[in-house]
Amino acid sequence: MPQSQAKNLSLIAAIDLGSNSFHMVVAKARNGEIRILERLGEKVQLAAGIDDARQLNEESMQRGLDCLKRFAQLINGMPLGAVRIVGTNALREARNRVEFIHRAEEILGHPVEVISGREEARLIYLGVSHTLADTPGKRLVADIGGGSTEFIIGQRFEPLLRESLQMGCVSFTQRYFKDGKITPARYAQAYTAARLEIMSIEHALHRLTWDEAIGSSGTIRAIGLALKAGGHGTGEVNAEGLAWLKRKLFKLGDTDKIDFEGIKPDRRAIFPAGLAILEAIFDALELQRMDHCEGALREGVLYDLLGRHHHEDVRERTLTSLMERYHVDLEQAARVERKALHAFDQVASDWELDDGIWRELLGWAAKVHEVGLDIAHYHYHKHGAYLIEHSDLAGFSRVDQQMLALLVRGHRRNIPKDKFAEFGDDGIKLIRLCVLLRFAILFHHIRGTQTMPEVTLYARGENLDVQFPEHWLEENQLTQADFGLEADWLTRVGIVLTVR
């Protein structure tokens, strides 16, 4: 189920299910500001449990679930919508992620979202920009995670470029330093692999330029502490220090011998991989210095959650941009949205759609149901569904996009019942939303050229009754014919439509 909204928000929480560590922050929200009350973090190394078939093994799942049992106590009793839980690269990659997500949701009592790499980058930048001083210059932000590394260039609170690459300190450790041995040859392999990954975005990053470089991950913090302990700076990362640290690791030869002040024992194993990735970043982007920032993904999730409750929802801006890009008829979209939401309000209780997220999802689908027309009229509902599912939509989780795409796919002609069934219990609710969307579109088939009457909807189980004013349908036979055909389509998904 997608994330719903809580009313009268005061306590909020964010949980980051990272590939290396799980983190949680609990905060008090007041007047648009956030005050952190509690921070928890545990090394879980979920990514280390993904095998060659991209299956997450039971041992790594259990490590994660045990951690979440400890987290759960702090959010017990918090309402739906006050807690946001996001999964990153390990859950993006794991083919059996649904099993882990289901078990995690049972423990936490809140939905878990798996977000895309670029959405992760957006949230990281949001956390960094709210943590650092507000300056006019452009920032490059790099976050080396367990399974992926995110790059963002932004100005003030606005990300200008967001990228996510498939390289992380856990996945690279599994590949190049699994037994803990550190050799120049192995390090060179890891470094070269990272350089090859960065090549795909190098030009785009250089083209935008930046005024300062910020690192937001534990990897960068740990490397900064190691450099400080060795007399190379005061906690920042610098190019000269990286070269010294690499030579130091070669002399040590084994991760068990890493004993820099401030480096926790559980970070030793992934330290060489993190260093190789960071050195590749420095060389590819010609950096001399990078400062560490405590703000990261979880803080970004908090600020994003707060924005949703203060009419600053980035998802609305995203859909507006999508509509403009694909030249949507804004007046028709608004007509369909109003009618769909009016219909929703009449049947929500009877159809068990009381949670506000379903109303929100229906409104979004009404806004963008015609984006596919910009590609071609033939099968435009399928074109639209593809665009929505595969576009980079800031603010939306993967499940959000899949649900939205499915509503657009099902808004005309055949409703793909099997696709709705993939969402389990939510599939029934999604079919009902789809029926309401189809009703609103048919109601405004003539696209505003005629004043339409008030209608009343009644829902009972799988029955939907639509009541027009007396004799109106007889006098408007196109609408009558449309709804006659619609009744036939809906019988295929078990909905009985009666129009009178």
JSON list of C-alpha atoms in Angstrom, two decimals, residues 66-170:
[
{"chain": "A", "resi": 66, "resn": "ASP", "atom": "CA", "xyz": [16.19, -8.20, 14.06]},
{"chain": "A", "resi": 67, "resn": "CYS", "atom": "CA", "xyz": [17.34, -4.60, 13.67]},
{"chain": "A", "resi": 68, "resn": "LEU", "atom": "CA", "xyz": [13.83, -3.47, 12.75]},
{"chain": "A", "resi": 69, "resn": "LYS", "atom": "CA", "xyz": [12.39, -5.14, 15.84]},
{"chain": "A", "resi": 70, "resn": "ARG", "atom": "CA", "xyz": [14.58, -2.81, 17.89]},
{"chain": "A", "resi": 71, "resn": "PHE", "atom": "CA", "xyz": [13.57, 0.20, 15.78]},
{"chain": "A", "resi": 72, "resn": "ALA", "atom": "CA", "xyz": [9.86, -0.67, 16.08]},
{"chain": "A", "resi": 73, "resn": "GLN", "atom": "CA", "xyz": [9.67, 0.21, 19.76]},
{"chain": "A", "resi": 74, "resn": "LEU", "atom": "CA", "xyz": [10.40, 3.87, 19.04]},
{"chain": "A", "resi": 75, "resn": "ILE", "atom": "CA", "xyz": [7.64, 4.26, 16.45]},
{"chain": "A", "resi": 76, "resn": "ASN", "atom": "CA", "xyz": [5.03, 2.13, 18.16]},
{"chain": "A", "resi": 77, "resn": "GLY", "atom": "CA", "xyz": [1.74, 4.05, 18.17]},
{"chain": "A", "resi": 78, "resn": "MET", "atom": "CA", "xyz": [2.77, 6.65, 15.60]},
{"chain": "A", "resi": 79, "resn": "PRO", "atom": "CA", "xyz": [0.00, 7.10, 13.00]},
{"chain": "A", "resi": 80, "resn": "LEU", "atom": "CA", "xyz": [0.24, 6.01, 9.37]},
{"chain": "A", "resi": 81, "resn": "GLY", "atom": "CA", "xyz": [1.79, 8.82, 7.38]},
{"chain": "A", "resi": 82, "resn": "ALA", "atom": "CA", "xyz": [3.99, 10.00, 10.26]},
{"chain": "A", "resi": 83, "resn": "VAL", "atom": "CA", "xyz": [6.62, 7.36, 9.49]},
{"chain": "A", "resi": 84, "resn": "ARG", "atom": "CA", "xyz": [8.29, 6.88, 6.12]},
{"chain": "A", "resi": 85, "resn": "ILE", "atom": "CA", "xyz": [10.47, 3.85, 5.44]},
{"chain": "A", "resi": 86, "resn": "VAL", "atom": "CA", "xyz": [12.58, 3.69, 2.28]},
{"chain": "A", "resi": 87, "resn": "GLY", "atom": "CA", "xyz": [14.60, 0.84, 0.84]},
{"chain": "A", "resi": 88, "resn": "THR", "atom": "CA", "xyz": [17.57, 1.52, -1.42]},
{"chain": "A", "resi": 89, "resn": "ASN", "atom": "CA", "xyz": [19.92, -0.41, -3.68]},
{"chain": "A", "resi": 90, "resn": "ALA", "atom": "CA", "xyz": [19.92, -3.84, -1.99]},
{"chain": "A", "resi": 91, "resn": "LEU", "atom": "CA", "xyz": [16.13, -3.96, -2.10]},
{"chain": "A", "resi": 92, "resn": "ARG", "atom": "CA", "xyz": [16.11, -2.57, -5.62]},
{"chain": "A", "resi": 93, "resn": "GLU", "atom": "CA", "xyz": [18.35, -5.44, -6.69]},
{"chain": "A", "resi": 94, "resn": "ALA", "atom": "CA", "xyz": [16.91, -8.35, -4.69]},
{"chain": "A", "resi": 95, "resn": "ARG", "atom": "CA", "xyz": [14.38, -10.34, -6.70]},
{"chain": "A", "resi": 96, "resn": "ASN", "atom": "CA", "xyz": [12.76, -11.66, -3.53]},
{"chain": "A", "resi": 97, "resn": "ARG", "atom": "CA", "xyz": [12.46, -8.22, -1.92]},
{"chain": "A", "resi": 98, "resn": "VAL", "atom": "CA", "xyz": [8.66, -8.61, -1.56]},
{"chain": "A", "resi": 99, "resn": "GLU", "atom": "CA", "xyz": [9.19, -11.34, 1.05]},
{"chain": "A", "resi": 100, "resn": "PHE", "atom": "CA", "xyz": [11.50, -9.12, 3.11]},
{"chain": "A", "resi": 101, "resn": "ILE", "atom": "CA", "xyz": [9.22, -6.08, 2.73]},
{"chain": "A", "resi": 102, "resn": "HIS", "atom": "CA", "xyz": [6.18, -8.05, 3.88]},
{"chain": "A", "resi": 103, "resn": "ARG", "atom": "CA", "xyz": [7.99, -9.29, 6.99]},
{"chain": "A", "resi": 104, "resn": "ALA", "atom": "CA", "xyz": [9.38, -5.80, 7.71]},
{"chain": "A", "resi": 105, "resn": "GLU", "atom": "CA", "xyz": [5.94, -4.21, 7.43]},
{"chain": "A", "resi": 106, "resn": "GLU", "atom": "CA", "xyz": [4.52, -6.74, 9.89]},
{"chain": "A", "resi": 107, "resn": "ILE", "atom": "CA", "xyz": [7.18, -5.74, 12.41]},
{"chain": "A", "resi": 108, "resn": "LEU", "atom": "CA", "xyz": [6.99, -1.97, 11.89]},
{"chain": "A", "resi": 109, "resn": "GLY", "atom": "CA", "xyz": [3.29, -1.49, 11.19]},
{"chain": "A", "resi": 110, "resn": "HIS", "atom": "CA", "xyz": [4.08, 0.99, 8.41]},
{"chain": "A", "resi": 111, "resn": "PRO", "atom": "CA", "xyz": [4.55, 0.60, 4.64]},
{"chain": "A", "resi": 112, "resn": "VAL", "atom": "CA", "xyz": [8.02, 0.14, 3.17]},
{"chain": "A", "resi": 113, "resn": "GLU", "atom": "CA", "xyz": [8.81, 1.92, -0.11]},
{"chain": "A", "resi": 114, "resn": "VAL", "atom": "CA", "xyz": [11.59, 0.91, -2.48]},
{"chain": "A", "resi": 115, "resn": "ILE", "atom": "CA", "xyz": [12.86, 4.08, -4.15]},
{"chain": "A", "resi": 116, "resn": "SER", "atom": "CA", "xyz": [14.82, 4.51, -7.38]},
{"chain": "A", "resi": 117, "resn": "GLY", "atom": "CA", "xyz": [18.46, 5.58, -7.41]},
{"chain": "A", "resi": 118, "resn": "ARG", "atom": "CA", "xyz": [17.62, 9.06, -8.65]},
{"chain": "A", "resi": 119, "resn": "GLU", "atom": "CA", "xyz": [14.89, 9.47, -6.04]},
{"chain": "A", "resi": 120, "resn": "GLU", "atom": "CA", "xyz": [17.44, 8.42, -3.43]},
{"chain": "A", "resi": 121, "resn": "ALA", "atom": "CA", "xyz": [19.78, 11.09, -4.81]},
{"chain": "A", "resi": 122, "resn": "ARG", "atom": "CA", "xyz": [17.06, 13.74, -4.56]},
{"chain": "A", "resi": 123, "resn": "LEU", "atom": "CA", "xyz": [16.35, 12.87, -0.93]},
{"chain": "A", "resi": 124, "resn": "ILE", "atom": "CA", "xyz": [20.06, 12.82, -0.06]},
{"chain": "A", "resi": 125, "resn": "TYR", "atom": "CA", "xyz": [20.44, 16.31, -1.47]},
{"chain": "A", "resi": 126, "resn": "LEU", "atom": "CA", "xyz": [17.36, 17.47, 0.44]},
{"chain": "A", "resi": 127, "resn": "GLY", "atom": "CA", "xyz": [18.95, 16.21, 3.67]},
{"chain": "A", "resi": 128, "resn": "VAL", "atom": "CA", "xyz": [22.31, 17.83, 2.91]},
{"chain": "A", "resi": 129, "resn": "SER", "atom": "CA", "xyz": [20.85, 21.18, 1.85]},
{"chain": "A", "resi": 130, "resn": "HIS", "atom": "CA", "xyz": [18.78, 21.45, 5.03]},
{"chain": "A", "resi": 131, "resn": "THR", "atom": "CA", "xyz": [21.78, 20.54, 7.19]},
{"chain": "A", "resi": 132, "resn": "LEU", "atom": "CA", "xyz": [24.39, 22.91, 5.74]},
{"chain": "A", "resi": 133, "resn": "ALA", "atom": "CA", "xyz": [24.29, 26.70, 5.66]},
{"chain": "A", "resi": 134, "resn": "ASP", "atom": "CA", "xyz": [22.20, 28.15, 2.82]},
{"chain": "A", "resi": 135, "resn": "THR", "atom": "CA", "xyz": [24.79, 29.55, 0.39]},
{"chain": "A", "resi": 136, "resn": "PRO", "atom": "CA", "xyz": [24.29, 30.78, -3.20]},
{"chain": "A", "resi": 137, "resn": "GLY", "atom": "CA", "xyz": [26.96, 28.56, -4.80]},
{"chain": "A", "resi": 138, "resn": "LYS", "atom": "CA", "xyz": [26.52, 25.17, -6.43]},
{"chain": "A", "resi": 139, "resn": "ARG", "atom": "CA", "xyz": [27.30, 21.99, -4.51]},
{"chain": "A", "resi": 140, "resn": "LEU", "atom": "CA", "xyz": [28.46, 18.60, -5.67]},
{"chain": "A", "resi": 141, "resn": "VAL", "atom": "CA", "xyz": [27.22, 15.94, -3.24]},
{"chain": "A", "resi": 142, "resn": "ALA", "atom": "CA", "xyz": [28.50, 12.35, -3.30]},
{"chain": "A", "resi": 143, "resn": "ASP", "atom": "CA", "xyz": [27.11, 9.57, -1.14]},
{"chain": "A", "resi": 144, "resn": "ILE", "atom": "CA", "xyz": [28.91, 6.21, -1.19]},
{"chain": "A", "resi": 145, "resn": "GLY", "atom": "CA", "xyz": [26.44, 3.62, 0.02]},
{"chain": "A", "resi": 146, "resn": "GLY", "atom": "CA", "xyz": [26.67, -0.12, 0.42]},
{"chain": "A", "resi": 147, "resn": "GLY", "atom": "CA", "xyz": [25.42, -0.98, -3.06]},
{"chain": "A", "resi": 148, "resn": "SER", "atom": "CA", "xyz": [25.25, 2.28, -4.99]},
{"chain": "A", "resi": 149, "resn": "THR", "atom": "CA", "xyz": [26.80, 5.73, -5.07]},
{"chain": "A", "resi": 150, "resn": "GLU", "atom": "CA", "xyz": [24.71, 8.82, -5.65]},
{"chain": "A", "resi": 151, "resn": "PHE", "atom": "CA", "xyz": [25.91, 12.08, -7.22]},
{"chain": "A", "resi": 152, "resn": "ILE", "atom": "CA", "xyz": [23.98, 15.32, -7.10]},
{"chain": "A", "resi": 153, "resn": "ILE", "atom": "CA", "xyz": [24.75, 18.84, -8.22]},
{"chain": "A", "resi": 154, "resn": "GLY", "atom": "CA", "xyz": [22.40, 21.37, -6.73]},
{"chain": "A", "resi": 155, "resn": "GLN", "atom": "CA", "xyz": [22.00, 25.00, -5.80]},
{"chain": "A", "resi": 156, "resn": "ARG", "atom": "CA", "xyz": [20.48, 25.99, -2.50]},
{"chain": "A", "resi": 157, "resn": "PHE", "atom": "CA", "xyz": [17.56, 23.53, -2.02]},
{"chain": "A", "resi": 158, "resn": "GLU", "atom": "CA", "xyz": [17.13, 22.55, -5.67]},
{"chain": "A", "resi": 159, "resn": "PRO", "atom": "CA", "xyz": [18.92, 19.54, -7.23]},
{"chain": "A", "resi": 160, "resn": "LEU", "atom": "CA", "xyz": [20.01, 20.30, -10.80]},
{"chain": "A", "resi": 161, "resn": "LEU", "atom": "CA", "xyz": [21.39, 16.86, -11.66]},
{"chain": "A", "resi": 162, "resn": "ARG", "atom": "CA", "xyz": [20.84, 13.50, -9.94]},
{"chain": "A", "resi": 163, "resn": "GLU", "atom": "CA", "xyz": [22.62, 10.27, -10.78]},
{"chain": "A", "resi": 164, "resn": "SER", "atom": "CA", "xyz": [23.01, 6.85, -9.16]},
{"chain": "A", "resi": 165, "resn": "LEU", "atom": "CA", "xyz": [25.74, 4.36, -10.05]},
{"chain": "A", "resi": 166, "resn": "GLN", "atom": "CA", "xyz": [25.99, 0.64, -9.31]},
{"chain": "A", "resi": 167, "resn": "MET", "atom": "CA", "xyz": [29.02, 0.72, -7.04]},
{"chain": "A", "resi": 168, "resn": "GLY", "atom": "CA", "xyz": [29.13, 0.60, -3.26]},
{"chain": "A", "resi": 169, "resn": "CYS", "atom": "CA", "xyz": [31.43, -0.29, -0.42]},
{"chain": "A", "resi": 170, "resn": "VAL", "atom": "CA", "xyz": [29.66, -3.58, 0.39]}
]
